[in-house]
Every structure is written in C-alpha cells, then in structure tokens.
C-alpha positions as a Python dict, from the first residue, in 0.01 Angstrom:
ca = {
    (1, 'M'): (0, 0, 0),
    (2, 'A'): (-316, -208, 29),
    (3, 'S'): (-298, -574, -70),
    (4, 'L'): (-450, -676, -402),
    (5, 'Q'): (-517, -1046, -346),
    (6, 'V'): (-842, -1024, -540),
    (7, 'E'): (-670, -872, -843),
    (8, 'A'): (-759, -1162, -1073),
    (9, 'Q'): (-1128, -1129, -986),
    (10, 'V'): (-1115, -754, -1035),
    (11, 'E'): (-958, -790, -1379),
    (12, 'E'): (-1228, -1035, -1486),
    (13, 'S'): (-1523, -829, -1363),
    (14, 'S'): (-1416, -482, -1480),
    (15, 'R'): (-1614, -341, -1775),
    (16, 'V'): (-1309, -243, -1980),
    (17, 'P'): (-1115, -537, -2127),
    (18, 'P'): (-784, -628, -1956),
    (19, 'V'): (-565, -594, -2264),
    (20, 'E'): (-242, -423, -2354),
    (21, 'V'): (-232, -51, -2419),
    (22, 'D'): (-147, 51, -2775),
    (23, 'E'): (147, 289, -2773),
    (24, 'S'): (14, 500, -3062),
    (25, 'D'): (-313, 609, -2904),
    (26, 'Q'): (-355, 394, -2592),
    (27, 'A'): (-638, 202, -2758),
    (28, 'H'): (-707, -166, -2689),
    (29, 'R'): (-591, -445, -2923),
    (30, 'G'): (-772, -763, -3021),
    (31, 'R'): (-1052, -902, -3235),
    (32, 'S'): (-1372, -699, -3272),
    (33, 'R'): (-1732, -734, -3376),
    (34, 'S'): (-2024, -501, -3435),
    (35, 'P'): (-2316, -480, -3187),
    (36, 'R'): (-2679, -377, -3211),
    (37, 'R'): (-2857, -315, -2883),
    (38, 'D'): (-3142, -74, -2952),
    (39, 'T'): (-3425, -90, -2702),
    (40, 'A'): (-3788, 10, -2725),
    (41, 'Q'): (-3889, 373, -2692),
    (42, 'R'): (-4110, 502, -2413),
    (43, 'P'): (-4480, 567, -2479),
    (44, 'A'): (-4571, 882, -2669),
    (45, 'A'): (-4774, 1017, -2377),
    (46, 'E'): (-4469, 1015, -2152),
    (47, 'A'): (-4261, 1176, -2426),
    (48, 'E'): (-4508, 1463, -2455),
    (49, 'K'): (-4501, 1511, -2079),
    (50, 'N'): (-4121, 1534, -2074),
    (51, 'A'): (-4075, 1725, -2399),
    (52, 'T'): (-3931, 2036, -2236),
    (53, 'A'): (-3758, 1873, -1939),
    (54, 'P'): (-3378, 1879, -1895),
    (55, 'I'): (-3177, 1559, -1909),
    (56, 'A'): (-3176, 1497, -1535),
    (57, 'P'): (-3547, 1413, -1478),
    (58, 'I'): (-3567, 1208, -1800),
    (59, 'Y'): (-3273, 980, -1748),
    (60, 'L'): (-3059, 942, -1437),
    (61, 'L'): (-2741, 753, -1515),
    (62, 'P'): (-2674, 444, -1299),
    (63, 'A'): (-2748, 525, -935),
    (64, 'S'): (-2499, 266, -811),
    (65, 'Y'): (-2210, 486, -920),
    (66, 'P'): (-2101, 767, -686),
    (67, 'S'): (-2095, 1128, -793),
    (68, 'Y'): (-1751, 1280, -846),
    (69, 'A'): (-1815, 1483, -529),
    (70, 'E'): (-1822, 1157, -330),
    (71, 'V'): (-1501, 1017, -478),
    (72, 'R'): (-1164, 1046, -301),
    (73, 'P'): (-869, 992, -538),
    (74, 'G'): (-651, 960, -229),
    (75, 'N'): (-809, 616, -182),
    (76, 'W'): (-689, 502, -525),
    (77, 'I'): (-378, 293, -577),
    (78, 'S'): (-177, 211, -889),
    (79, 'K'): (-19, -124, -963),
    (80, 'Q'): (204, -232, -1249),
    (81, 'V'): (63, -566, -1367),
    (82, 'G'): (297, -634, -1657),
    (83, 'K'): (429, -486, -1979),
    (84, 'S'): (288, -435, -2326),
    (85, 'S'): (427, -608, -2633),
    (86, 'Q'): (633, -292, -2691),
    (87, 'G'): (780, -313, -2340),
    (88, 'A'): (582, -25, -2187),
    (89, 'P'): (454, -74, -1830),
    (90, 'T'): (88, -176, -1793),
    (91, 'V'): (-37, 21, -1491),
    (92, 'C'): (-386, -42, -1353),
    (93, 'I'): (-582, 179, -1114),
    (94, 'Y'): (-783, 41, -822),
    (95, 'D'): (-999, 196, -554),
    (96, 'S'): (-864, 53, -229),
    (97, 'T'): (-1215, 47, -77),
    (98, 'T'): (-1387, -143, -361),
    (99, 'R'): (-1093, -337, -509),
    (100, 'S'): (-1208, -238, -858),
    (101, 'S'): (-1143, 37, -1110),
    (102, 'P'): (-1287, 374, -1001),
    (103, 'V'): (-1616, 455, -1178),
    (104, 'F'): (-1803, 778, -1106),
    (105, 'C'): (-2069, 1013, -1240),
    (106, 'L'): (-1921, 1339, -1367),
    (107, 'Y'): (-2221, 1536, -1244),
    (108, 'E'): (-2402, 1611, -919),
    (109, 'K'): (-2688, 1374, -847),
    (110, 'N'): (-3038, 1518, -800),
    (111, 'S'): (-2942, 1823, -1004),
    (112, 'D'): (-2969, 1942, -1363),
    (113, 'Q'): (-2590, 1973, -1400),
    (114, 'C'): (-2489, 1892, -1759),
    (115, 'G'): (-2188, 1962, -1976),
    (116, 'T'): (-2171, 2066, -2340),
    (117, 'I'): (-1998, 1853, -2604),
    (118, 'V'): (-1720, 2069, -2749),
    (119, 'F'): (-1622, 1900, -3075),
    (120, 'P'): (-1803, 1681, -3328),
    (121, 'L'): (-1782, 1309, -3253),
    (122, 'E'): (-1536, 1217, -3526),
    (123, 'P'): (-1164, 1129, -3557),
    (124, 'H'): (-909, 1405, -3521),
    (125, 'K'): (-772, 1545, -3845),
    (126, 'D'): (-449, 1342, -3841),
    (127, 'A'): (-579, 1039, -3652),
    (128, 'V'): (-617, 694, -3803),
    (129, 'R'): (-985, 629, -3868),
    (130, 'P'): (-1123, 327, -3681),
    (131, 'S'): (-1228, 18, -3875),
    (132, 'F'): (-1599, 76, -3813),
    (133, 'M'): (-1570, 394, -4023),
    (134, 'T'): (-1353, 251, -4302),
    (135, 'G'): (-1476, -106, -4339),
    (136, 'A'): (-1126, -240, -4273),
    (137, 'E'): (-1069, -562, -4081),
    (138, 'P'): (-1084, -486, -3705),
    (139, 'T'): (-758, -531, -3515),
    (140, 'R'): (-868, -436, -3162),
    (141, 'K'): (-1109, -571, -2903),
    (142, 'V'): (-1251, -224, -2853),
    (143, 'E'): (-1241, 78, -3085),
    (144, 'S'): (-1333, 427, -2975),
    (145, 'L'): (-1356, 796, -3055),
    (146, 'D'): (-1267, 1086, -2826),
    (147, 'L'): (-1553, 1285, -2677),
    (148, 'T'): (-1475, 1622, -2518),
    (149, 'M'): (-1716, 1792, -2277),
    (150, 'T'): (-1715, 2115, -2077),
    (151, 'I'): (-1699, 2102, -1699),
    (152, 'E'): (-1781, 2345, -1420),
    (153, 'E'): (-1572, 2475, -1131),
    (154, 'D'): (-1634, 2189, -886),
    (155, 'Q'): (-1574, 1929, -1157),
    (156, 'L'): (-1255, 2110, -1256),
    (157, 'R'): (-1123, 2086, -901),
    (158, 'F'): (-1194, 1713, -896),
    (159, 'V'): (-1026, 1641, -1231),
    (160, 'R'): (-723, 1841, -1119),
    (161, 'E'): (-713, 1636, -800),
    (162, 'V'): (-703, 1320, -1012),
    (163, 'D'): (-422, 1471, -1221),
    (164, 'E'): (-220, 1542, -908),
    (165, 'W'): (-277, 1187, -785),
    (166, 'C'): (-156, 1047, -1118),
    (167, 'K'): (161, 1259, -1113),
    (168, 'K'): (229, 1151, -755),
    (169, 'Q'): (209, 785, -861),
    (170, 'A'): (453, 850, -1145),
    (171, 'F'): (695, 1031, -915),
    (172, 'E'): (692, 748, -660),
    (173, 'N'): (728, 479, -928),
    (174, 'S'): (944, 663, -1182),
    (175, 'K'): (1232, 417, -1166),
    (176, 'E'): (1003, 124, -1252),
    (177, 'W'): (800, 313, -1515),
    (178, 'F'): (1070, 521, -1684),
    (179, 'G'): (1391, 339, -1598),
    (180, 'R'): (1528, 610, -1368),
    (181, 'A'): (1428, 831, -1078),
    (182, 'C'): (1262, 1151, -1203),
    (183, 'S'): (1220, 1483, -1027),
    (184, 'A'): (880, 1639, -961),
    (185, 'T'): (957, 1900, -1228),
    (186, 'E'): (1034, 1632, -1484),
    (187, 'I'): (714, 1446, -1398),
    (188, 'E'): (515, 1767, -1449),
    (189, 'V'): (657, 1806, -1800),
    (190, 'M'): (609, 1439, -1890),
    (191, 'Y'): (241, 1426, -1791),
    (192, 'T'): (-35, 1446, -2054),
    (193, 'S'): (-365, 1548, -1895),
    (194, 'P'): (-714, 1475, -2032),
    (195, 'L'): (-803, 1820, -1899),
    (196, 'K'): (-773, 2139, -2103),
    (197, 'V'): (-805, 2484, -1946),
    (198, 'D'): (-802, 2812, -2138),
    (199, 'E'): (-595, 3040, -1917),
    (200, 'S'): (-754, 3349, -2073),
    (201, 'G'): (-1095, 3235, -1951),
    (202, 'K'): (-1250, 3281, -2294),
    (203, 'Y'): (-1351, 2915, -2317),
    (204, 'P'): (-1474, 2686, -2039),
    (205, 'P'): (-1248, 2403, -1922),
    (206, 'H'): (-1315, 2066, -2079),
    (207, 'V'): (-1217, 1704, -2028),
    (208, 'K'): (-1157, 1435, -2291),
    (209, 'A'): (-1264, 1072, -2260),
    (210, 'K'): (-1281, 761, -2479),
    (211, 'M'): (-1623, 657, -2608),
    (212, 'N'): (-1614, 285, -2693),
    (213, 'L'): (-1814, 235, -3012),
    (214, 'Y'): (-1713, -100, -3160),
    (215, 'G'): (-1626, -440, -3019),
    (216, 'I'): (-1752, -678, -2752),
    (217, 'D'): (-2093, -565, -2627),
    (218, 'K'): (-2019, -547, -2254),
    (219, 'F'): (-1726, -311, -2309),
    (220, 'L'): (-1918, -56, -2517),
    (221, 'T'): (-2033, 284, -2393),
    (222, 'R'): (-2403, 261, -2309),
    (223, 'V'): (-2584, 556, -2466),
    (224, 'V'): (-2916, 729, -2408),
    (225, 'V'): (-3015, 987, -2669),
    (226, 'V'): (-3297, 1211, -2546),
    (227, 'Q'): (-3466, 1341, -2859),
    (228, 'A'): (-3578, 1702, -2892),
    (229, 'N'): (-3938, 1590, -2827),
    (230, 'G'): (-3835, 1420, -2502),
    (231, 'V'): (-3838, 1059, -2624),
    (232, 'P'): (-3527, 867, -2504),
    (233, 'E'): (-3361, 596, -2713),
    (234, 'E'): (-3110, 355, -2560),
    (235, 'G'): (-2840, 150, -2726),
    (236, 'A'): (-2467, 109, -2781),
    (237, 'G'): (-2213, 87, -3060),
    (238, 'W'): (-2151, 280, -3380),
    (239, 'D'): (-2455, 125, -3550),
    (240, 'F'): (-2674, 291, -3286),
    (241, 'V'): (-2484, 619, -3248),
    (242, 'E'): (-2399, 714, -3608),
    (243, 'P'): (-2755, 769, -3739),
    (244, 'R'): (-2835, 982, -3433),
    (245, 'L'): (-2540, 1222, -3455),
    (246, 'G'): (-2717, 1473, -3678),
    (247, 'E'): (-2559, 1743, -3891),
    (248, 'H'): (-2327, 1871, -3618),
    (249, 'K'): (-2230, 1526, -3483),
    (250, 'W'): (-2338, 1619, -3130),
    (251, 'R'): (-2130, 1935, -3119),
    (252, 'A'): (-2287, 2185, -2872),
    (253, 'H'): (-2530, 1919, -2743),
    (254, 'R'): (-2588, 1895, -2369),
    (255, 'A'): (-2475, 1572, -2207),
    (256, 'R'): (-2381, 1375, -1898),
    (257, 'M'): (-2133, 1094, -1863),
    (258, 'V'): (-2009, 827, -1626),
    (259, 'L'): (-1632, 779, -1635),
    (260, 'E'): (-1398, 496, -1549),
    (261, 'A'): (-1033, 558, -1459),
    (262, 'R'): (-874, 220, -1519),
    (263, 'R'): (-521, 265, -1647),
    (264, 'I'): (-225, 499, -1656),
    (265, 'W'): (-59, 477, -1995),
    (266, 'V'): (319, 503, -2026),
    (267, 'V'): (486, 556, -2365),
    (268, 'N'): (860, 625, -2364),
    (269, 'K'): (902, 935, -2145),
    (270, 'R'): (538, 1038, -2154),
    (271, 'F'): (247, 921, -1943),
    (272, 'G'): (-112, 1010, -1870),
    (273, 'L'): (-453, 894, -1757),
    (274, 'T'): (-725, 807, -2007),
    (275, 'Y'): (-1088, 814, -1900),
    (276, 'S'): (-1333, 569, -2058),
    (277, 'I'): (-1702, 658, -2082),
    (278, 'T'): (-1912, 372, -1945),
    (279, 'D'): (-2244, 558, -1983),
    (280, 'L'): (-2347, 868, -2177),
    (281, 'A'): (-2674, 1064, -2198),
    (282, 'V'): (-2711, 1323, -2476),
    (283, 'R'): (-2993, 1573, -2530),
    (284, 'E'): (-3071, 1621, -2898),
    (285, 'K'): (-3085, 1983, -3009),
    (286, 'A'): (-3400, 2115, -3172),
    (287, 'E'): (-3379, 2227, -3534),
    (288, 'M'): (-3186, 2553, -3561),
    (289, 'R'): (-3444, 2697, -3803),
    (290, 'P'): (-3818, 2643, -3750),
    (291, 'N'): (-4027, 2531, -4044),
    (292, 'P'): (-4232, 2838, -4152),
    (293, 'F'): (-4483, 2618, -4334),
    (294, 'A'): (-4577, 2415, -4027),
    (295, 'T'): (-4831, 2670, -3902),
    (296, 'D'): (-4991, 2797, -4223),
    (297, 'S'): (-5174, 2654, -4523),
    (298, 'T'): (-4875, 2624, -4758),
    (299, 'V'): (-4873, 2244, -4770),
    (300, 'E'): (-5248, 2225, -4829),
    (301, 'A'): (-5232, 2493, -5098),
    (302, 'L'): (-4956, 2317, -5287),
    (303, 'A'): (-5124, 1980, -5252),
    (304, 'S'): (-5442, 2116, -5412),
    (305, 'L'): (-5261, 2235, -5726),
    (306, 'P'): (-5282, 2019, -6037),
    (307, 'S'): (-4979, 1795, -6091),
    (308, 'S'): (-4907, 1933, -6440),
}
C-alpha cells in the first residue's frame, strides 16, 4: 500500500472538513454558520443568446477535475485514521496518484450529458430536519440534504466499479473495521450503496450524494442555477438555494455535479460510501403552463377599465 507521509497536508487542504462521522446519518459534527455568496449575473445580451442552450455550453464545471471516465478506482486506497466518539472507525479515501480525496465530474466533458434530479430537495419523511430549516442551534460544522440524480449506462458502470472497490476494502480490513474477519458474502450484505437500480428497468438508475448547504463557506456545495431564460446565477448555501428551488424543489430538473469520495462510513455491522457534491449546475425548468394573456390585449383591456 502506498505511503501516506503527506496525510496531514492532505487533511488540511481537502474541501470537506476532517471531522468525525455521525453514526445516525454520517453527517459532520461541529459549530456552523450561515453563508451568503451570490455573485453578479451575466449581461442580458449574453442571456438572450444562450436562452435555449443546454447546460454544457453555458457552464462547464471546474475543468481541473477529471471526468469519471478518466478516473481509476483501482488507484484509490483506504486508510483508517482514527475512531469516532462512538468508537466507529474513521476511514478516509485517497487517490494514490494525487495524495488527496478523489474528486471527479459525473459527466463526460465536451458533451451535453446531464442527469435528472429524481426527488425534491428536502429532508426524507422520517429524517431529522437540519437546523437551517428549523431555526434550531446548529450542532455540526456542515449540514446537508440528499440529492438524487439519474445516471446513464457508462456512469452506472463507473459507480458500480467504485462500489466493488469499497467492498474489497472492507473485506481486506474487516477485522479492523468490524472486529472479526468477514466473508465476501457477509460484506455484500453489510454494504449500503449510494446507487439504486430498478431491476425491472422501469426507472433509470440513480445515485445519491450529500449537498452541503450550511456551515463554513469553503465546505459548501458551489451551485450554478441556469434560469429558464439562460441567465446563470452562482452562489452557495441554503440562503442562496432555497429561494431558487421553485414549486417542485428541483424535482425533474436537469443537472450536472462534481463528486468527492472522501470517507467510508462504518456503523456497527453496516458500512458504505457517501459522495459529497462539491459543485452542482441546475437548469431551471420553464413554466409548465404558458401565460395565455402574454400575447393578446387582455392586460391592456383590463387596465383601461374604470377602477370602480
């Protein structure tokens, strides 16, 4: 296994905070604060030019990150760096070639490949609502919501390859992680995947990732919302995202995301890999029903009527 002499530097520079994993939902603990990072919109002339363009030409997510097609999970290594306050192993993931957590674009570069957001961006029915939605005192450095997006065949193969890598790590380190040597069959049962596949083929496969919405600025998911008229808005945090969710809370909106695979969580006899979204681009959907009065004289006719 490759040496990790630069581990301390890696931990300091990584975008996701090096904190313990919460055993209830693998969220981060610590103190939190609310950010506002809206940036200026592009000129109206450019917006009109791009009004009908797909996400790809309008906003290319950070070019420094490789596409998933360029990533080799076989180059990744796992390392237990300690234990949580509950005694669960803290397992970090590193790319042996970069000595940092793997970060990649879940789309093909120079293409119009986009996924579709499956569920509204909101807490699950039985989940504890984060403090930024309740007004309660924050107890974590970073708070997030799950975002689920459809993937295509090539992306599915890649995510499955990551799943197999994760299970291999658990099998090889089962005595340290779970207190005893486990068989490959046991590991298969114990693993919780972020990937969901409908075996009937009725629904497309989709992958779940954490969208960081509250906390220290540098750890938040950076967001670009491309409005229906083509104008992009950039920002981060719940204060930026919430007023832009719309009626359906981004459900069925087209999107792209950049993912980071930083930790393998271990809770009792279960384990899994949680993706964090470092960057997200969402295309706003046009109004489902057009305004019938926009192209006739209705407004003018009503305006000319006496007020009483």
